[in-house]
């Protein structure tokens, strides 16, 4: 009897000394913290790039394994086993979820705890739009930080236009194309977060019709600046400074052969498809236009080009100063074969000398038989 009392006393002292006793398997229960904001922060690492990726790290001591039930997904994608010290990532749509974590101890004891998870996507930022036209077809490339999608309203579908979803993936450009009727439109671009947040910008769109003769410089949906200049010349569509005589139209083309410009200085205007309608010589070998110059005697050179080195040209002198006159450039004796196509026309003024600052105005370029 004395020996039994001594054994019980020693056992009690042993329990006190080591601060732990395994009674009926209860001594190895994992020490789990209660659910708090700090605890949630240590369990969930939520991405901020609108990917929906959440890294989940079970917490606790004495854990041999954890099973994480994501609260999202089906079948095998709805849960995963996680070893001690490890994490598991899961991709969520925007929304509220309940994540359930079951932990297991060495003895097989398990504890199940639920955690609230809120996944919120932010509005995409830094929306950039690149656009280019091939004729009336708009090619669109859109980027936005943290965008999961791009939708556009092309602006030509009326009040009930259905948005178009561009092709692309998060982190890469989203692209699409649209064929317009020539006109002026408002393009609306909406960057989608993948949730409820979004960013929207609008852009004015001018869709030019193919440039074709006659060229009047009056049509707002024809691109009269589609060509360029060379040799030190300048060209610009301006308000008609001399609304008198035979030409009272609103707009004209001003060509300047600047001081010191090369002898050959001039302008070129492409008419090739899809941005233009080429010249077919069968429609007429004569080209008429209204011209205004400040001096007589100098020649205006008009040239048509096929892109293969066949570039017939005609010189016509200015015979009247400081008033509009109609000049005719006749190519009938230039040896052009029937059906010949020309993709560009060129103007050069006074090919006899370098530029001295001469200015000539041109309007109503017409092809005739």
CSV table of C-alpha atoms in Angstrom, one decimal:
chain,number,residue,atom,x,y,z
A,1,UNK,CA,0.0,0.0,0.0
A,2,UNK,CA,2.8,2.4,0.8
A,3,UNK,CA,4.5,1.5,-2.5
A,4,UNK,CA,1.3,2.3,-4.4
A,5,UNK,CA,1.0,5.7,-2.8
A,6,UNK,CA,4.6,6.5,-3.6
A,7,UNK,CA,4.1,5.6,-7.3
A,8,UNK,CA,1.1,7.9,-7.6
A,9,UNK,CA,3.0,10.7,-6.0
A,10,UNK,CA,5.9,10.3,-8.3
A,11,UNK,CA,3.6,10.3,-11.3
A,12,UNK,CA,2.0,13.5,-10.2
A,13,UNK,CA,5.4,15.2,-9.7
A,14,UNK,CA,6.4,14.0,-13.1
A,15,UNK,CA,3.3,15.6,-14.7
A,16,UNK,CA,4.0,18.9,-13.0
A,17,UNK,CA,7.7,18.9,-13.9
A,18,UNK,CA,7.2,18.2,-17.6
A,19,UNK,CA,4.0,20.4,-17.9
A,20,UNK,CA,2.4,17.8,-20.2
A,21,UNK,CA,0.7,14.5,-19.9
A,22,UNK,CA,-0.8,12.2,-22.5
A,23,UNK,CA,-4.0,11.1,-21.0
A,24,UNK,CA,-6.3,9.0,-23.3
A,25,UNK,CA,-4.5,10.5,-26.3
A,26,UNK,CA,-5.4,14.1,-25.5
A,27,UNK,CA,-1.9,15.3,-25.0
A,28,UNK,CA,-0.9,15.6,-28.7
A,29,UNK,CA,-3.9,17.7,-29.9
A,30,UNK,CA,-2.6,20.5,-32.2
A,31,UNK,CA,-2.5,23.9,-30.6
A,32,UNK,CA,-4.7,25.9,-33.0
A,33,UNK,CA,-5.1,29.6,-32.7
A,34,UNK,CA,-8.6,31.1,-32.8
A,35,UNK,CA,-9.8,32.9,-36.0
A,36,UNK,CA,-8.7,36.5,-36.0
A,37,UNK,CA,-7.6,39.1,-38.5
A,38,UNK,CA,-4.0,38.3,-37.8
A,39,UNK,CA,-4.7,34.6,-38.2
A,40,UNK,CA,-6.4,35.2,-41.5
A,41,UNK,CA,-3.5,37.2,-42.8
A,42,UNK,CA,-1.1,34.4,-42.0
A,43,UNK,CA,-3.4,31.8,-43.6
A,44,UNK,CA,-4.3,33.7,-46.8
A,45,UNK,CA,-1.9,35.5,-49.1
A,46,UNK,CA,-4.3,37.0,-51.7
A,47,UNK,CA,-2.7,38.3,-55.0
A,48,UNK,CA,-3.4,41.9,-56.0
A,49,UNK,CA,-3.1,41.4,-59.8
A,50,UNK,CA,-6.6,40.3,-60.4
A,51,UNK,CA,-5.4,36.7,-61.1
A,52,UNK,CA,-7.6,35.4,-58.2
A,53,UNK,CA,-4.6,33.4,-56.9
A,54,UNK,CA,-4.8,32.8,-53.2
A,55,UNK,CA,-2.0,31.0,-51.3
A,56,UNK,CA,-3.3,29.1,-48.3
A,57,UNK,CA,-1.0,28.1,-45.4
A,58,UNK,CA,-2.5,26.0,-42.6
A,59,UNK,CA,-1.3,27.0,-39.1
A,60,UNK,CA,-0.9,25.1,-35.9
A,61,UNK,CA,1.6,23.0,-34.0
A,62,UNK,CA,2.0,19.2,-33.9
A,63,UNK,CA,0.2,18.8,-37.3
A,64,UNK,CA,1.1,15.9,-39.5
A,65,UNK,CA,-1.2,16.8,-42.4
A,66,UNK,CA,-3.9,19.3,-43.3
A,67,UNK,CA,-6.7,19.0,-45.8
A,68,UNK,CA,-7.8,22.3,-47.3
A,69,UNK,CA,-11.4,22.6,-48.7
A,70,UNK,CA,-11.3,25.7,-50.9
A,71,UNK,CA,-15.0,26.4,-50.9
A,72,UNK,CA,-14.8,26.6,-54.7
A,73,UNK,CA,-14.4,24.0,-57.4
A,74,UNK,CA,-15.7,20.5,-57.9
A,75,UNK,CA,-14.3,17.0,-57.6
A,76,UNK,CA,-10.6,16.7,-57.0
A,77,UNK,CA,-10.2,20.5,-57.7
A,78,UNK,CA,-12.2,21.4,-54.6
A,79,UNK,CA,-9.6,20.3,-52.0
A,80,UNK,CA,-6.0,19.4,-51.4
A,81,UNK,CA,-3.7,17.9,-48.8
A,82,UNK,CA,-1.0,20.1,-47.4
A,83,UNK,CA,2.1,18.9,-45.5
A,84,UNK,CA,3.4,20.8,-42.4
A,85,UNK,CA,5.1,24.0,-43.4
A,86,UNK,CA,3.8,23.9,-46.9
A,87,UNK,CA,1.2,26.0,-48.8
A,88,UNK,CA,-1.3,25.4,-51.5
A,89,UNK,CA,-2.5,27.9,-54.2
A,90,UNK,CA,-6.0,28.1,-55.6
A,91,UNK,CA,-7.5,30.4,-58.2
A,92,UNK,CA,-10.8,32.1,-57.2
A,93,UNK,CA,-13.3,34.2,-59.1
A,94,UNK,CA,-14.2,37.4,-57.3
A,95,UNK,CA,-16.5,36.7,-54.4
A,96,UNK,CA,-17.0,35.5,-50.8
A,97,UNK,CA,-15.9,32.0,-49.8
A,98,UNK,CA,-15.6,29.8,-46.7
A,99,UNK,CA,-12.4,27.8,-46.6
A,100,UNK,CA,-12.4,24.8,-44.4
A,101,UNK,CA,-9.1,23.3,-43.0
A,102,UNK,CA,-9.0,20.0,-41.3
A,103,UNK,CA,-5.8,19.3,-39.4
A,104,UNK,CA,-4.5,15.9,-38.2
A,105,UNK,CA,-2.2,15.1,-35.2
A,106,UNK,CA,0.2,12.2,-34.7
A,107,UNK,CA,-2.4,10.2,-32.9
A,108,UNK,CA,-5.0,10.8,-35.7
A,109,UNK,CA,-7.0,13.4,-33.8
A,110,UNK,CA,-8.5,15.9,-36.2
A,111,UNK,CA,-9.8,19.4,-35.8
A,112,UNK,CA,-11.9,21.3,-38.5
A,113,UNK,CA,-11.9,25.1,-38.6
A,114,UNK,CA,-13.6,27.4,-41.1
A,115,UNK,CA,-12.2,30.7,-42.3
A,116,UNK,CA,-13.9,33.5,-44.3
A,117,UNK,CA,-12.2,34.5,-47.5
A,118,UNK,CA,-13.1,37.6,-49.6
A,119,UNK,CA,-11.6,37.9,-53.1
A,120,UNK,CA,-12.0,41.4,-54.6
A,121,UNK,CA,-10.6,42.5,-58.0
A,122,UNK,CA,-9.6,46.1,-58.6
A,123,UNK,CA,-10.2,48.3,-61.7
A,124,UNK,CA,-7.5,47.9,-64.3
A,125,UNK,CA,-5.1,50.8,-64.7
A,126,UNK,CA,-2.9,52.4,-67.4
A,127,UNK,CA,-5.2,51.6,-70.3
A,128,UNK,CA,-3.4,52.0,-73.6
A,129,UNK,CA,-4.8,51.8,-77.1
A,130,UNK,CA,-3.0,51.4,-80.4
A,131,UNK,CA,-4.9,51.7,-83.6
A,132,UNK,CA,-4.1,51.5,-87.3
A,133,UNK,CA,-6.2,51.5,-90.4
A,134,UNK,CA,-6.0,49.5,-93.6
A,135,UNK,CA,-8.6,51.2,-95.7
A,136,UNK,CA,-11.7,51.2,-93.5
A,137,UNK,CA,-10.6,48.3,-91.4
A,138,UNK,CA,-9.5,49.3,-87.9
A,139,UNK,CA,-6.8,47.1,-86.3
A,140,UNK,CA,-7.0,47.5,-82.5
A,141,UNK,CA,-4.4,46.5,-79.8
A,142,UNK,CA,-5.3,47.3,-76.2
A,143,UNK,CA,-3.2,46.9,-73.0
A,144,UNK,CA,-4.2,47.6,-69.4
A,145,UNK,CA,-2.5,46.6,-66.1
A,146,UNK,CA,-4.3,43.8,-64.4
A,147,UNK,CA,-7.0,43.4,-67.1
A,148,UNK,CA,-8.6,40.0,-67.5
A,149,UNK,CA,-10.5,41.1,-70.6
A,150,UNK,CA,-11.3,44.0,-72.9
A,151,UNK,CA,-14.6,44.9,-74.4
A,152,UNK,CA,-15.2,47.5,-77.1
A,153,UNK,CA,-18.1,49.4,-78.6
A,154,UNK,CA,-17.1,50.3,-82.1
A,155,UNK,CA,-19.5,53.2,-82.2
A,156,UNK,CA,-21.3,52.3,-85.4
A,157,UNK,CA,-23.9,49.9,-83.9
A,158,UNK,CA,-26.5,52.4,-82.6
A,159,UNK,CA,-27.9,52.7,-79.1
A,160,UNK,CA,-28.2,48.9,-78.6
A,161,UNK,CA,-24.8,47.9,-79.9
A,162,UNK,CA,-23.5,44.7,-78.4
A,163,UNK,CA,-20.0,44.9,-76.9
A,164,UNK,CA,-17.3,42.9,-78.7
A,165,UNK,CA,-14.8,41.0,-76.5
A,166,UNK,CA,-11.2,41.2,-77.8
A,167,UNK,CA,-8.9,38.3,-78.1
A,168,UNK,CA,-6.1,38.1,-75.5
A,169,UNK,CA,-5.0,37.1,-72.0
A,170,UNK,CA,-4.1,38.9,-68.8
A,171,UNK,CA,-0.6,40.6,-69.1
A,172,UNK,CA,-0.7,40.5,-72.9
A,173,UNK,CA,-2.3,42.7,-75.6
A,174,UNK,CA,-5.9,42.2,-76.5
A,175,UNK,CA,-6.6,42.5,-80.2
A,176,UNK,CA,-9.5,42.8,-82.6
A,177,UNK,CA,-10.5,44.4,-85.9
A,178,UNK,CA,-13.6,46.0,-87.3
A,179,UNK,CA,-14.7,47.2,-90.8
A,180,UNK,CA,-16.4,50.6,-90.8
A,181,UNK,CA,-18.3,52.6,-93.2
A,182,UNK,CA,-16.4,55.9,-93.7
A,183,UNK,CA,-17.5,58.4,-91.1
A,184,UNK,CA,-16.8,59.8,-87.6
A,185,UNK,CA,-17.3,57.6,-84.6
A,186,UNK,CA,-16.7,57.3,-80.9
A,187,UNK,CA,-14.8,54.1,-79.9
A,188,UNK,CA,-15.4,52.9,-76.3
A,189,UNK,CA,-12.9,50.6,-74.7
A,190,UNK,CA,-13.6,48.9,-71.4
A,191,UNK,CA,-10.9,47.1,-69.4
A,192,UNK,CA,-12.4,44.3,-67.3
A,193,UNK,CA,-11.0,43.2,-63.9
A,194,UNK,CA,-12.7,39.8,-64.0
A,195,UNK,CA,-15.0,41.0,-61.3
A,196,UNK,CA,-17.3,44.0,-60.9
A,197,UNK,CA,-14.7,46.7,-61.3
A,198,UNK,CA,-13.7,48.1,-64.7
A,199,UNK,CA,-12.0,51.0,-66.4
A,200,UNK,CA,-13.4,52.8,-69.5
A,201,UNK,CA,-12.0,55.3,-72.0
A,202,UNK,CA,-13.5,56.7,-75.2
A,203,UNK,CA,-11.6,57.7,-78.4
A,204,UNK,CA,-12.8,59.7,-81.4
A,205,UNK,CA,-12.4,57.7,-84.6
A,206,UNK,CA,-12.3,59.2,-88.1
A,207,UNK,CA,-12.7,56.5,-90.7
A,208,UNK,CA,-11.5,57.8,-94.1
A,209,UNK,CA,-12.9,56.6,-97.3
A,210,UNK,CA,-10.4,55.6,-100.0
A,211,UNK,CA,-8.9,58.7,-101.6
A,212,UNK,CA,-10.1,59.0,-105.2
A,213,UNK,CA,-10.3,61.5,-108.0
A,214,UNK,CA,-11.8,64.1,-108.1
A,215,UNK,CA,-9.9,65.5,-105.2
A,216,UNK,CA,-11.7,68.5,-103.8
A,217,UNK,CA,-10.1,68.9,-100.3
A,218,UNK,CA,-13.7,69.4,-98.9
A,219,UNK,CA,-14.6,65.9,-97.8
A,220,UNK,CA,-14.0,65.4,-94.0
A,221,UNK,CA,-13.8,61.7,-94.4
A,222,UNK,CA,-11.1,61.7,-97.0
A,223,UNK,CA,-7.5,61.7,-95.9
A,224,UNK,CA,-5.8,64.4,-97.9
A,225,UNK,CA,-2.6,64.2,-95.9
A,226,UNK,CA,-2.0,60.6,-96.6
A,227,UNK,CA,1.1,61.3,-98.7
A,228,UNK,CA,4.1,63.5,-98.1
A,229,UNK,CA,6.7,65.8,-99.4
A,230,UNK,CA,10.3,65.6,-100.5
A,231,UNK,CA,13.3,67.8,-101.3
A,232,UNK,CA,12.3,70.6,-98.9
A,233,UNK,CA,8.7,71.3,-100.0
A,234,UNK,CA,5.7,71.6,-97.7
A,235,UNK,CA,2.1,70.9,-98.3
A,236,UNK,CA,-1.0,71.5,-96.3
A,237,UNK,CA,-4.8,71.7,-96.7
A,238,UNK,CA,-6.0,75.2,-95.6
A,239,UNK,CA,-8.9,77.5,-95.8
A,240,UNK,CA,-9.1,79.1,-99.2
A,241,UNK,CA,-7.4,82.5,-98.9
A,242,UNK,CA,-8.7,83.7,-102.3
A,243,UNK,CA,-12.5,82.9,-102.6
A,244,UNK,CA,-12.8,84.7,-105.9
A,245,UNK,CA,-13.3,84.1,-109.5
A,246,UNK,CA,-13.8,80.5,-110.6
A,247,UNK,CA,-13.0,79.0,-107.1
A,248,UNK,CA,-15.0,80.0,-104.1
A,249,UNK,CA,-14.6,76.6,-102.3
A,250,UNK,CA,-13.8,76.5,-98.6
A,251,UNK,CA,-10.6,74.4,-98.7
A,252,UNK,CA,-7.5,74.3,-101.0
A,253,UNK,CA,-4.1,72.7,-101.1
A,254,UNK,CA,-1.1,74.9,-100.4
A,255,UNK,CA,2.3,73.8,-101.7
A,256,UNK,CA,5.4,75.8,-100.6
A,257,UNK,CA,8.8,75.4,-102.2
A,258,UNK,CA,10.8,76.7,-99.3
A,259,UNK,CA,13.9,78.8,-99.7
A,260,UNK,CA,16.8,76.5,-100.6
A,261,UNK,CA,14.6,73.6,-101.4
A,262,UNK,CA,16.0,71.2,-104.0
A,263,UNK,CA,15.2,71.7,-107.6
A,264,UNK,CA,13.2,68.5,-107.6
A,265,UNK,CA,11.2,69.3,-104.4
A,266,UNK,CA,7.6,68.3,-104.5
A,267,UNK,CA,4.7,66.3,-103.0
A,268,UNK,CA,3.3,62.8,-103.5
A,269,UNK,CA,-0.1,61.4,-102.9
A,270,UNK,CA,-0.7,57.6,-102.9
A,271,UNK,CA,-3.8,56.2,-104.4
A,272,UNK,CA,-3.1,52.5,-104.0
A,273,UNK,CA,-5.7,50.2,-102.4
A,274,UNK,CA,-6.9,49.9,-99.7
A,275,UNK,CA,-6.4,53.6,-98.7
A,276,UNK,CA,-7.0,54.9,-102.2
A,277,UNK,CA,-8.5,54.2,-105.6
A,278,UNK,CA,-5.8,54.0,-108.3
A,279,UNK,CA,-6.0,56.0,-111.5
A,280,UNK,CA,-7.1,54.0,-114.5
A,281,UNK,CA,-5.9,55.8,-117.7
A,282,UNK,CA,-9.0,54.5,-119.5
A,283,UNK,CA,-11.1,57.0,-117.5
A,284,UNK,CA,-9.3,59.8,-119.3
A,285,UNK,CA,-5.8,61.0,-120.2
A,286,UNK,CA,-6.4,64.6,-119.2
A,287,UNK,CA,-6.2,66.0,-115.7
A,288,UNK,CA,-7.7,69.4,-114.9
A,289,UNK,CA,-7.3,71.5,-111.8
A,290,UNK,CA,-7.6,75.0,-110.4
A,291,UNK,CA,-4.3,76.7,-109.7
A,292,UNK,CA,-3.5,80.0,-108.0
A,293,UNK,CA,0.1,81.4,-108.1
A,294,UNK,CA,1.6,84.8,-107.4
A,295,UNK,CA,3.8,84.9,-110.6
A,296,UNK,CA,3.6,83.9,-114.2
A,297,UNK,CA,6.1,81.9,-116.3
A,298,UNK,CA,7.0,79.1,-113.9
A,299,UNK,CA,5.8,75.6,-114.7
A,300,UNK,CA,3.7,73.3,-112.6
A,301,UNK,CA,4.7,69.7,-113.1
A,302,UNK,CA,2.1,66.9,-112.6
A,303,UNK,CA,3.3,63.3,-112.8
A,304,UNK,CA,1.5,60.0,-112.4
A,305,UNK,CA,3.4,56.9,-111.2
A,306,UNK,CA,2.7,53.1,-111.4
A,307,UNK,CA,5.3,52.1,-108.7
A,308,UNK,CA,7.4,50.3,-111.3
A,309,UNK,CA,9.4,53.3,-112.7
A,310,UNK,CA,6.8,54.3,-115.3
A,311,UNK,CA,6.2,57.9,-114.3
A,312,UNK,CA,5.0,60.1,-117.2
A,313,UNK,CA,4.7,63.8,-116.4
A,314,UNK,CA,3.5,67.0,-118.0
A,315,UNK,CA,4.6,70.6,-117.5
A,316,UNK,CA,2.1,73.4,-117.8
A,317,UNK,CA,3.1,77.1,-117.3
A,318,UNK,CA,1.3,79.6,-115.0
A,319,UNK,CA,-0.1,82.2,-117.3
A,320,UNK,CA,-2.1,84.4,-114.8
A,321,UNK,CA,-0.8,85.8,-111.5
A,322,UNK,CA,-2.9,86.3,-108.4
A,323,UNK,CA,-6.1,84.7,-109.5
A,324,UNK,CA,-7.5,81.2,-110.0
A,325,UNK,CA,-7.1,79.6,-113.4
A,326,UNK,CA,-7.8,76.1,-114.7
A,327,UNK,CA,-4.8,74.2,-116.0
A,328,UNK,CA,-5.1,71.0,-118.1
A,329,UNK,CA,-2.4,68.3,-118.1
A,330,UNK,CA,-2.8,66.2,-121.2
A,331,UNK,CA,-1.1,62.8,-121.2
A,332,UNK,CA,-2.6,61.7,-124.5
A,333,UNK,CA,0.8,61.9,-126.3
A,334,UNK,CA,2.7,60.2,-123.5
A,335,UNK,CA,2.4,56.7,-125.0
A,336,UNK,CA,0.4,55.2,-122.1
A,337,UNK,CA,-1.1,51.8,-123.0
A,338,UNK,CA,-4.8,51.3,-122.5
A,339,UNK,CA,-5.9,50.0,-119.1
A,340,UNK,CA,-2.7,51.3,-117.4
A,341,UNK,CA,-3.0,51.7,-113.7
A,342,UNK,CA,-1.2,54.4,-111.7
A,343,UNK,CA,-1.0,54.3,-107.9
A,344,UNK,CA,0.3,57.8,-107.1
A,345,UNK,CA,0.4,61.4,-108.4
A,346,UNK,CA,3.2,63.9,-107.8
A,347,UNK,CA,3.4,67.7,-108.0
A,348,UNK,CA,6.6,69.7,-108.5
A,349,UNK,CA,6.8,73.5,-109.0
A,350,UNK,CA,9.5,75.3,-111.1
A,351,UNK,CA,11.8,72.4,-111.8
A,352,UNK,CA,14.2,74.9,-113.3
A,353,UNK,CA,15.7,76.2,-110.0
A,354,UNK,CA,16.0,75.7,-106.3
A,355,UNK,CA,13.2,77.0,-104.0
A,356,UNK,CA,12.9,80.7,-103.3
A,357,UNK,CA,9.8,80.4,-101.1
A,358,UNK,CA,7.3,80.1,-103.9
A,359,UNK,CA,3.7,79.2,-103.0
A,360,UNK,CA,1.1,77.7,-105.3
A,361,UNK,CA,-2.5,76.7,-104.4
A,362,UNK,CA,-4.3,73.8,-106.0
A,363,UNK,CA,-7.9,72.6,-105.9
A,364,UNK,CA,-10.4,70.3,-107.7
A,365,UNK,CA,-8.1,67.8,-109.3
A,366,UNK,CA,-10.2,66.0,-111.9
A,367,UNK,CA,-9.6,63.2,-114.5
A,368,UNK,CA,-11.3,63.7,-117.8
A,369,UNK,CA,-11.3,62.4,-121.4
